[in-house]
Short mmCIF file of C-alpha atoms and ligand atoms in Angstrom, two decimals:
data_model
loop_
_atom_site.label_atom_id
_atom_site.label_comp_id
_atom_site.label_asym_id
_atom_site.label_seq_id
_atom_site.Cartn_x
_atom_site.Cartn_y
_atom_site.Cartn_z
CA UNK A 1 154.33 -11.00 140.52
CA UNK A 2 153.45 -7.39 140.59
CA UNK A 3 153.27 -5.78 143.43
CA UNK A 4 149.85 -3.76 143.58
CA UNK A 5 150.29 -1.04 145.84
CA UNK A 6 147.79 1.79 145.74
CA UNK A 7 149.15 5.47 147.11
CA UNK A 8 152.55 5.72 146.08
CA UNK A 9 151.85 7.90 143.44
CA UNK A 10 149.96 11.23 142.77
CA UNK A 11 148.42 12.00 139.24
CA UNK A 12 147.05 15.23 137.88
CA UNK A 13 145.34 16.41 134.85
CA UNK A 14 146.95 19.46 132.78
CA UNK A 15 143.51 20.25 131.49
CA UNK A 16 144.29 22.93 129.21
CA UNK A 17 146.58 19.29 127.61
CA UNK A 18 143.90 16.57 127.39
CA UNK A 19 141.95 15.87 124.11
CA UNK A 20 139.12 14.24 126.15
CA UNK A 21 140.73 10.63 124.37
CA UNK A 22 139.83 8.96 127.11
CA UNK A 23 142.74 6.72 127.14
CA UNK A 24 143.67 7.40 130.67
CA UNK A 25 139.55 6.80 131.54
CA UNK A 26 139.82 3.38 130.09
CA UNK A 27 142.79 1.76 131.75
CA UNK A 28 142.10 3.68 135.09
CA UNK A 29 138.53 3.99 135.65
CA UNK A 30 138.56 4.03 139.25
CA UNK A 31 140.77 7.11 138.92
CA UNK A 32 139.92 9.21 136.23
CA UNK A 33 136.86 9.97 134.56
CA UNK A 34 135.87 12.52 131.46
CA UNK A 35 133.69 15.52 132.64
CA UNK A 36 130.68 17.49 130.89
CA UNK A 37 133.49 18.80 128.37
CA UNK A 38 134.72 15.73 128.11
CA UNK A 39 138.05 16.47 129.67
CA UNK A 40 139.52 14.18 132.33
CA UNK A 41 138.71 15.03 136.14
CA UNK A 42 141.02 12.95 138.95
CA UNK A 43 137.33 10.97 140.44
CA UNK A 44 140.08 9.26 143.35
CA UNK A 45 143.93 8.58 143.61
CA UNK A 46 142.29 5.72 145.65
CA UNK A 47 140.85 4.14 142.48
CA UNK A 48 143.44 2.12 141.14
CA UNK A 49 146.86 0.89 141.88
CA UNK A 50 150.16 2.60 141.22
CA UNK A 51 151.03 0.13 138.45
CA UNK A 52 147.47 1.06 136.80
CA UNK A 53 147.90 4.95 137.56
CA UNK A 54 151.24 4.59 135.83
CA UNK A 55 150.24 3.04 132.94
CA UNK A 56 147.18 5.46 132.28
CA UNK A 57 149.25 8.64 132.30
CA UNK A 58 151.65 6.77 129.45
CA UNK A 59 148.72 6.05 127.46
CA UNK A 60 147.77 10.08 127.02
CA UNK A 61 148.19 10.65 123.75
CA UNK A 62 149.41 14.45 125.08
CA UNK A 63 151.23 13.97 128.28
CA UNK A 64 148.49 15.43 129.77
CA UNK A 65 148.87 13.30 132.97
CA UNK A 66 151.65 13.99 135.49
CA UNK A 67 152.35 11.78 137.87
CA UNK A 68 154.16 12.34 141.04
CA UNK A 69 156.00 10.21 143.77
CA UNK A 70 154.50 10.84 146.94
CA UNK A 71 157.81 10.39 149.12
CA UNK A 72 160.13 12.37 147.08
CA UNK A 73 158.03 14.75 145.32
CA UNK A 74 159.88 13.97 141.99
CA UNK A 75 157.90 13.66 138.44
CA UNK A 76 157.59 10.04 137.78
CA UNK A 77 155.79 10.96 133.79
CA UNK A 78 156.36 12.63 132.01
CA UNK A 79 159.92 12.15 132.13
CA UNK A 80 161.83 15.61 132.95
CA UNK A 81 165.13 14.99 130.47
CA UNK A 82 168.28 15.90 133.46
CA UNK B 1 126.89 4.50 126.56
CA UNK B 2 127.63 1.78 124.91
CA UNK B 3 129.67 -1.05 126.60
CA UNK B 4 133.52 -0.26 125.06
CA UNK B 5 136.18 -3.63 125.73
CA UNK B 6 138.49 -3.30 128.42
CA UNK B 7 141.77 -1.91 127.14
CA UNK B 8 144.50 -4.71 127.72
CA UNK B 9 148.29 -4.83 126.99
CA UNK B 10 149.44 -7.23 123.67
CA UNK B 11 151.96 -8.39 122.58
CA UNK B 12 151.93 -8.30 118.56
CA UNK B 13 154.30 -8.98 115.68
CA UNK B 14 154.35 -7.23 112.41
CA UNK B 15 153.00 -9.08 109.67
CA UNK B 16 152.94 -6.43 106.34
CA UNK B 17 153.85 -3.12 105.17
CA UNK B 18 152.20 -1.70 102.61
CA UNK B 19 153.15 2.05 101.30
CA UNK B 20 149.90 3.11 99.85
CA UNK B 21 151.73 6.38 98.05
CA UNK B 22 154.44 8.75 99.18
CA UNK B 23 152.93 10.05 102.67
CA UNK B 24 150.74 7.18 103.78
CA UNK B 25 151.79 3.78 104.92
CA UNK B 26 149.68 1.21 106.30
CA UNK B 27 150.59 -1.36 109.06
CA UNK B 28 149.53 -4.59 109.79
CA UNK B 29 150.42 -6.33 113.00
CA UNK B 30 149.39 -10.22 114.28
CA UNK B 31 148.30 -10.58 117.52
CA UNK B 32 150.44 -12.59 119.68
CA UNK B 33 149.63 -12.65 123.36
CA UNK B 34 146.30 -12.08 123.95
CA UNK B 35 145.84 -13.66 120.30
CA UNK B 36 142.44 -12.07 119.99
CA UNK B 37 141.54 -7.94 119.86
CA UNK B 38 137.97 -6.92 120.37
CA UNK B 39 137.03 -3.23 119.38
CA UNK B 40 134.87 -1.04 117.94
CA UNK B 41 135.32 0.55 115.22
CA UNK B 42 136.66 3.84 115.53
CA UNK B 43 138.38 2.68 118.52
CA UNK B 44 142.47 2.88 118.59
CA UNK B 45 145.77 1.88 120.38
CA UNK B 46 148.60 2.66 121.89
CA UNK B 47 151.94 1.43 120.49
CA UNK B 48 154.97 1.50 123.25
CA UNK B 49 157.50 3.49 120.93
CA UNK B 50 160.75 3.74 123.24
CA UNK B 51 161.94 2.07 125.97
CA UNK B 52 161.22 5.15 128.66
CA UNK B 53 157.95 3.76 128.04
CA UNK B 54 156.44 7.14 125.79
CA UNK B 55 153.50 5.79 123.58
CA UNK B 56 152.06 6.51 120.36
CA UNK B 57 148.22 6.26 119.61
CA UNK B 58 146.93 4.74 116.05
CA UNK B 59 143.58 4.20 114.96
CA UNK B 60 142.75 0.98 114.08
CA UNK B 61 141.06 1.17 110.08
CA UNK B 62 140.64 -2.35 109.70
CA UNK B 63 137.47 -4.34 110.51
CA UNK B 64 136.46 -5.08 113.92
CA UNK B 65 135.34 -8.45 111.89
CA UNK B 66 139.05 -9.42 111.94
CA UNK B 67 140.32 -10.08 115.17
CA UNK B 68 143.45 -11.72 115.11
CA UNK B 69 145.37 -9.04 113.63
CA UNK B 70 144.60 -5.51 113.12
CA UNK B 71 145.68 -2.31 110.99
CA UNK B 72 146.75 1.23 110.97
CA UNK B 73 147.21 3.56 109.03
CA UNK B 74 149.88 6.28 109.35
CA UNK B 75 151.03 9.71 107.68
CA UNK B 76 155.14 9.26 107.72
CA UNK B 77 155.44 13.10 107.28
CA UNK B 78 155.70 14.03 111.22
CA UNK B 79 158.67 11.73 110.69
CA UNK B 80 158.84 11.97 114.94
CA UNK B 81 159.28 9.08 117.56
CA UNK B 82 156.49 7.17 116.78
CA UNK B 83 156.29 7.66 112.51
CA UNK B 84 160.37 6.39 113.09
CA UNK B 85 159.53 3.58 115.50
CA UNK B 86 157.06 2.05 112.73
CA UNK B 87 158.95 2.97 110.02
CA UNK B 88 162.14 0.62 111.07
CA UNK B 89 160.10 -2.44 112.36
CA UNK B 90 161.02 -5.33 110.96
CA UNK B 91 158.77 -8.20 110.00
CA UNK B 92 157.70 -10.25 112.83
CA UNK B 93 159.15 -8.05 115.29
CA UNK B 94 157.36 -7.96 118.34
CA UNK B 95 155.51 -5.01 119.97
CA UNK B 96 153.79 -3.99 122.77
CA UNK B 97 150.43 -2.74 121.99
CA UNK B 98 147.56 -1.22 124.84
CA UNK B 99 144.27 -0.98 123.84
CA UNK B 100 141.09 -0.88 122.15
CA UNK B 101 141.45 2.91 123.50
CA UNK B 102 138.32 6.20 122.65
CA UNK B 103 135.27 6.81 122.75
CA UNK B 104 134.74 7.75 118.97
CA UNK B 105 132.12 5.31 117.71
CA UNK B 106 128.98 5.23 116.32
CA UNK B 107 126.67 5.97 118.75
CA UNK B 108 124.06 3.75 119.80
CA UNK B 109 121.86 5.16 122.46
CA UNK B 110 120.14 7.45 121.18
CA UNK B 111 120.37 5.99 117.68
CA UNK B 112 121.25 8.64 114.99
CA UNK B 113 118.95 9.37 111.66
CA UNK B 114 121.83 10.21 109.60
CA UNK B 115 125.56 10.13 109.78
CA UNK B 116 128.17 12.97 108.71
CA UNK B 117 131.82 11.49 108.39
CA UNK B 118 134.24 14.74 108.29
CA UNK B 119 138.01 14.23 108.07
CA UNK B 120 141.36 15.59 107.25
CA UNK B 121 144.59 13.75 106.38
CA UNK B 122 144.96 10.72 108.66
CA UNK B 123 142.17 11.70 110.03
CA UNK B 124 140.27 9.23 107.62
CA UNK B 125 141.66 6.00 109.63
CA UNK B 126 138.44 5.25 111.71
CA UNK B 127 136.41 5.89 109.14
CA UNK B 128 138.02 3.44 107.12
CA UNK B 129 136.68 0.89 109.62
CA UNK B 130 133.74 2.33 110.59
CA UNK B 131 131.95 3.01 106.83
CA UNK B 132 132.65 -0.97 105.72
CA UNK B 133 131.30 -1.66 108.49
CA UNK B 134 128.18 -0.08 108.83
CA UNK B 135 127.56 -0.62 105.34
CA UNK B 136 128.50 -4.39 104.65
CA UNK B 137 128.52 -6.09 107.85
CA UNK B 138 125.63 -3.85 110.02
CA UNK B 139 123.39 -3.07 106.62
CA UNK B 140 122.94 0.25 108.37
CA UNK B 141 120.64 1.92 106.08
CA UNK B 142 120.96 5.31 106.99
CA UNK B 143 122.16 7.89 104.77
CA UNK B 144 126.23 8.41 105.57
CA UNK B 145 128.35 10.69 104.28
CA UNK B 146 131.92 11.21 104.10
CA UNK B 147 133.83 14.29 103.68
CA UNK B 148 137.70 13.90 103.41
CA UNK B 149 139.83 16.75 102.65
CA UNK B 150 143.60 16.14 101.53
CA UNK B 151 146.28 18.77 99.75
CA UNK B 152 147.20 16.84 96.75
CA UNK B 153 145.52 14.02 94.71
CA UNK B 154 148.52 12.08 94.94
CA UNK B 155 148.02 12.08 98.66
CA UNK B 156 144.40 10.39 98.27
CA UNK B 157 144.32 6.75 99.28
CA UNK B 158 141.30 4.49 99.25
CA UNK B 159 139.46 6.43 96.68
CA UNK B 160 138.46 3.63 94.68
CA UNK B 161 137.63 1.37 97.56
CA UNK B 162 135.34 4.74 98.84
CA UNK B 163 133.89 5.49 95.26
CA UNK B 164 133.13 1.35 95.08
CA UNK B 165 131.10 1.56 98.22
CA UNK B 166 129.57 4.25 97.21
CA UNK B 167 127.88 2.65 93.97
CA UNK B 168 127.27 -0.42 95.74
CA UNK B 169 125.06 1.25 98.49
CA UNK B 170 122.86 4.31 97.18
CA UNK B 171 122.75 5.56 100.86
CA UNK B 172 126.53 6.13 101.07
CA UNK B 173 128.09 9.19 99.74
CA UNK B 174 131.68 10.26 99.46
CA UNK B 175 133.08 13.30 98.60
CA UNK B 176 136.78 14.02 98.75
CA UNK B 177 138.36 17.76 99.09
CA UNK B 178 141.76 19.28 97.88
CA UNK B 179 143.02 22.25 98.61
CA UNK B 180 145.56 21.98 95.64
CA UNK B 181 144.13 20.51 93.25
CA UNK B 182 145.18 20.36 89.79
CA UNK B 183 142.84 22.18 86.66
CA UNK B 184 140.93 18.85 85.93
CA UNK B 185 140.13 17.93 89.22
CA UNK B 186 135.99 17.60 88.91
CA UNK B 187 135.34 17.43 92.81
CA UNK B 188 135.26 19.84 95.62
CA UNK B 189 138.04 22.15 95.75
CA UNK B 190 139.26 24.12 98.72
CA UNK B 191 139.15 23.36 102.25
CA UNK B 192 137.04 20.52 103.95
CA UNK B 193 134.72 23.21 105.41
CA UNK B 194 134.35 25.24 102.02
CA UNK B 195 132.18 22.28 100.95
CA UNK B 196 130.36 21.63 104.05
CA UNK B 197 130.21 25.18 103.45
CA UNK B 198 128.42 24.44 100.07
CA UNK B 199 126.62 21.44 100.64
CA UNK B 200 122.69 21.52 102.37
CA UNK B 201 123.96 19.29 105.55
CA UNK B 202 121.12 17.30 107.21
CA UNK B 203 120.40 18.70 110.49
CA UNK B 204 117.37 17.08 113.27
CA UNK B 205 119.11 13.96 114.41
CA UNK B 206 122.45 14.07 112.10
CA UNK B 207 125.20 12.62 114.27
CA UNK B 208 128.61 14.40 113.25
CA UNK B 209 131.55 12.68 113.42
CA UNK B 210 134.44 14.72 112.81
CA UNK B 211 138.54 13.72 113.24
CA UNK B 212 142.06 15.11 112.28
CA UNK B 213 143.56 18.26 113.88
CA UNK B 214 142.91 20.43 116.76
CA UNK B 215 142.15 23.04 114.34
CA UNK B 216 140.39 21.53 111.99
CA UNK B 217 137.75 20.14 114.12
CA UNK B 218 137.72 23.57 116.47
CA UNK B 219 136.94 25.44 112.50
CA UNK B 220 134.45 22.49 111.79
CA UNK B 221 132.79 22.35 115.22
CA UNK B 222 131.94 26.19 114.62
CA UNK B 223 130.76 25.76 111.23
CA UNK B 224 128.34 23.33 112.22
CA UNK B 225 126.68 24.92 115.12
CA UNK B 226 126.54 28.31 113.12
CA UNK B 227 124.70 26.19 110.67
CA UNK B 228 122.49 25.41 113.46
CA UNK B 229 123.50 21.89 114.40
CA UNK B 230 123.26 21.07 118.13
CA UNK B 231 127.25 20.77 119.84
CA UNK B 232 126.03 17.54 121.44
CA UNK B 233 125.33 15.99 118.04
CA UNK B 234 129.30 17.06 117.02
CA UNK B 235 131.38 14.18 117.81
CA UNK B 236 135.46 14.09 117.41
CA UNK B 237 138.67 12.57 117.93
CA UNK B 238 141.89 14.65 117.90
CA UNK B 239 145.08 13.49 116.57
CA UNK B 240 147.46 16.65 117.28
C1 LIG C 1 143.57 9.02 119.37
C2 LIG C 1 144.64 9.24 118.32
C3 LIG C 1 144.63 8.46 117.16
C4 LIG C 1 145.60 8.67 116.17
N1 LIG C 1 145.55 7.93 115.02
C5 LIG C 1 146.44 8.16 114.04
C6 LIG C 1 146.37 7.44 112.80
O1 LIG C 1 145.51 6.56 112.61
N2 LIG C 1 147.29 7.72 111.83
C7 LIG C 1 148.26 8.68 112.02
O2 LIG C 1 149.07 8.90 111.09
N3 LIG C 1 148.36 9.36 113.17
C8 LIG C 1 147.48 9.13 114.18
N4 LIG C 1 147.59 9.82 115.37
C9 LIG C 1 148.76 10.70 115.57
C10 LIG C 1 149.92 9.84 116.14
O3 LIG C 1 149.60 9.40 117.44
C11 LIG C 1 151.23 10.61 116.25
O4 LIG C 1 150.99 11.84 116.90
C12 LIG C 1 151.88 10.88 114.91
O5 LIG C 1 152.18 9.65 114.25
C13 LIG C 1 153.18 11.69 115.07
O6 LIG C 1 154.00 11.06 115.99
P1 LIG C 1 155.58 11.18 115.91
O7 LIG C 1 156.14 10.67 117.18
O8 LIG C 1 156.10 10.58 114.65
O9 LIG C 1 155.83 12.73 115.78
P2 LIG C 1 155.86 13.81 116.95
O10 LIG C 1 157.26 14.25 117.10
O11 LIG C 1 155.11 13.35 118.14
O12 LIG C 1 154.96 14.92 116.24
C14 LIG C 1 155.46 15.89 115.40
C15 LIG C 1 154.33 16.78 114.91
O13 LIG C 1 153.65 16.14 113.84
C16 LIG C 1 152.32 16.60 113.74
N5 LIG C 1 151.42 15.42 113.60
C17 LIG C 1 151.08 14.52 114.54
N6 LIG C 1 150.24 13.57 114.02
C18 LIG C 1 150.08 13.88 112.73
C19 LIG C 1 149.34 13.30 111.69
N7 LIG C 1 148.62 12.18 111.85
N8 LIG C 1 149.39 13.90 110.47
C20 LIG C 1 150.11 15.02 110.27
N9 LIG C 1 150.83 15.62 111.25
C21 LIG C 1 150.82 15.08 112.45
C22 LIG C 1 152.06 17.41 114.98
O14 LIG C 1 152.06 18.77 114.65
C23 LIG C 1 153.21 17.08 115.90
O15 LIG C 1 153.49 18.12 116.75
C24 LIG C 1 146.62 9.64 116.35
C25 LIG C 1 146.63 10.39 117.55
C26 LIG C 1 145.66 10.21 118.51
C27 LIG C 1 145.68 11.06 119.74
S1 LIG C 2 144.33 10.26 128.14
FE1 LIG C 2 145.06 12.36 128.23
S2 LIG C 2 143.98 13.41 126.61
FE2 LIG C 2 142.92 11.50 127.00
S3 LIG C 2 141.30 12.01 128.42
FE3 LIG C 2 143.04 11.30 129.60
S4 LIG C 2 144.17 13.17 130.08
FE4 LIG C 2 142.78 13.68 128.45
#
């Protein structure tokens, strides 16, 4: 079972990135929403679990969606190559 | 706005490759697990294309008639990730698929008069779905028109199937663009916008639908509104 915790993550939007595809919109909806120039605006980090948060910011078809782990600061997506 | 399907994750397999010339391949996968896709066409997904979990997005150009299996079509030449990650499937493998993704559909609410297809390379995938389907299954009756711009005429693909629909339904027009085009080539030469360029374009309640490149539909979307067409009536999807 997955584990649906809500707040372990932080996303953001790179706006000058997003192509208004509204990928991230449709699988997080609680979270993200497109604005009048139909680029993506962060509506809550509240709005959907981690998982679901995750998930979204894979789906940009630009990276445009960074998400962070809240405990150790560290880019979760996209992947930083070490 | 319309109500668009949840997005979901499936599991498909691929069922056929067809090459459809030297640049343009298409795809069909089988769903497997949910066995059923609902979407709109125009919509897309998002193929899983490594195992650090990047993704790909592909529009869907089949018909959103057929919903155990879907297709997409794809230009090889970015030869990247995903192009690679298609390109060595083999039949029946399995992949993980998330989707029906975008907002780039025929609007409903308000309904349009006319319709104004505009697209570049690739960029002709949704419409692929989108025209058959308006024309055959919806009857829509409103004047569409598609405007396709390619380099070569080798590149072209689905001209016949466009210039069939095209005599079968007065209200559907099609004209294809190259910007090499050999001596005998009797259509619009040029760029994609030099014949917009040209052309008398409807304007009062045109919806414009436009998709391929960032540039492309930046050059486009300034075209149109210099012509005098409202920016909220410009509609578009961006591949890269
Ligand atoms: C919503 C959406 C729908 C899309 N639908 C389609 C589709 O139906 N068919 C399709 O072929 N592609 C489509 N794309 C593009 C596709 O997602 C990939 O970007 C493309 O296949 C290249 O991926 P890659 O990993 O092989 O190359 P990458 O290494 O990611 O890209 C290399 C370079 O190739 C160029 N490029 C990207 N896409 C294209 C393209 N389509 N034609 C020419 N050059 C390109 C870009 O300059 C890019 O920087 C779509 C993109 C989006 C955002
Ligand atoms: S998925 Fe990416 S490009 Fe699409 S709206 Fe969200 S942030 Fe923008």
């Amino acid at each position: 079972m997955t584990d649906k915790k809500i707040g372990k993550y932080t996303v953001k939007i790179i706006r000058e990135k997003c192509i208004g595809a509204a990928s991230c919109t449709a699988i997080a909806p609680g979270v993200f929403e497109l604005d009048e120039e139909q680029i993506a605006r962060i509506i809550s980090q509240q709005g959907n679990d981690d998982e679901t948060k995750l998930l979204a910011a894979q789906s940009c078809p630009t990276a445009a969606v960074i998400v962070v782990d809240n405990e150790s600061g560290d880019q979760v997506w996209p992947i930083i190559s070490k | 706005m319309q109500q668009l399907p949840p997005p979901k994750q499936y599991v498909a397999k691929l069922a056929d490759t067809e090459p459809l010339n030297g640049k343009f391949i298409k795809f069909q996968f089988e769903l497997v697990e949910p066995n059923l896709l609902e979407f709109i066409a125009g919509q897309y997904v998002s193929f899983l294309v490594s195992d650090k979990g990047e993704r790909r997005s592909y529009s869907i150009c089949s018909s959103p008639e057929v919903k155990h299996s879907f297709e997409i079509t794809v230009d090889t030449t970015p030869e990247g990730l995903g192009v690679n990650f298609l390109k060595n499937l083999q039949f029946g493998q399995e992949v993980q698929v998330l989707g029906p993704m975008g907002v780039f559909i025929v609007q409903e609410e308000p309904r349009e008069e006319n319709l104004v297809f505009v697209a570049t390379g690739s960029g002709v995938a949704p419409f692929h779905s989108m025209i058959p389907n308006l024309l055959r299954e919806k009857e829509d009756k409103r004047e569409i028109t598609l405007y396709w711009g390619l380099r070569h005429e080798e590149d072209m693909i689905w001209q016949d199937e466009f210039q069939d629909l095209a005599q079968a339904f007065p209200n559907f027009h099609f004209h294809p663009v190259l910007s090499q085009a050999l001596q005998e080539w009797p259509l619009c030469r040029g760029h994609v916008n030099d014949c917009l360029n040209i052309h008398t374009l409807p304007t009062g309640n045109t919806g414009y639908y436009l998709c391929g490149n960032a540039k492309m539909i930046q050059e486009i979307k300034e075209l149109l509104i210099n012509k005098g067409i409202a920016e909220t009536a410009i509609h578009h999807e961006k591949f890269y």
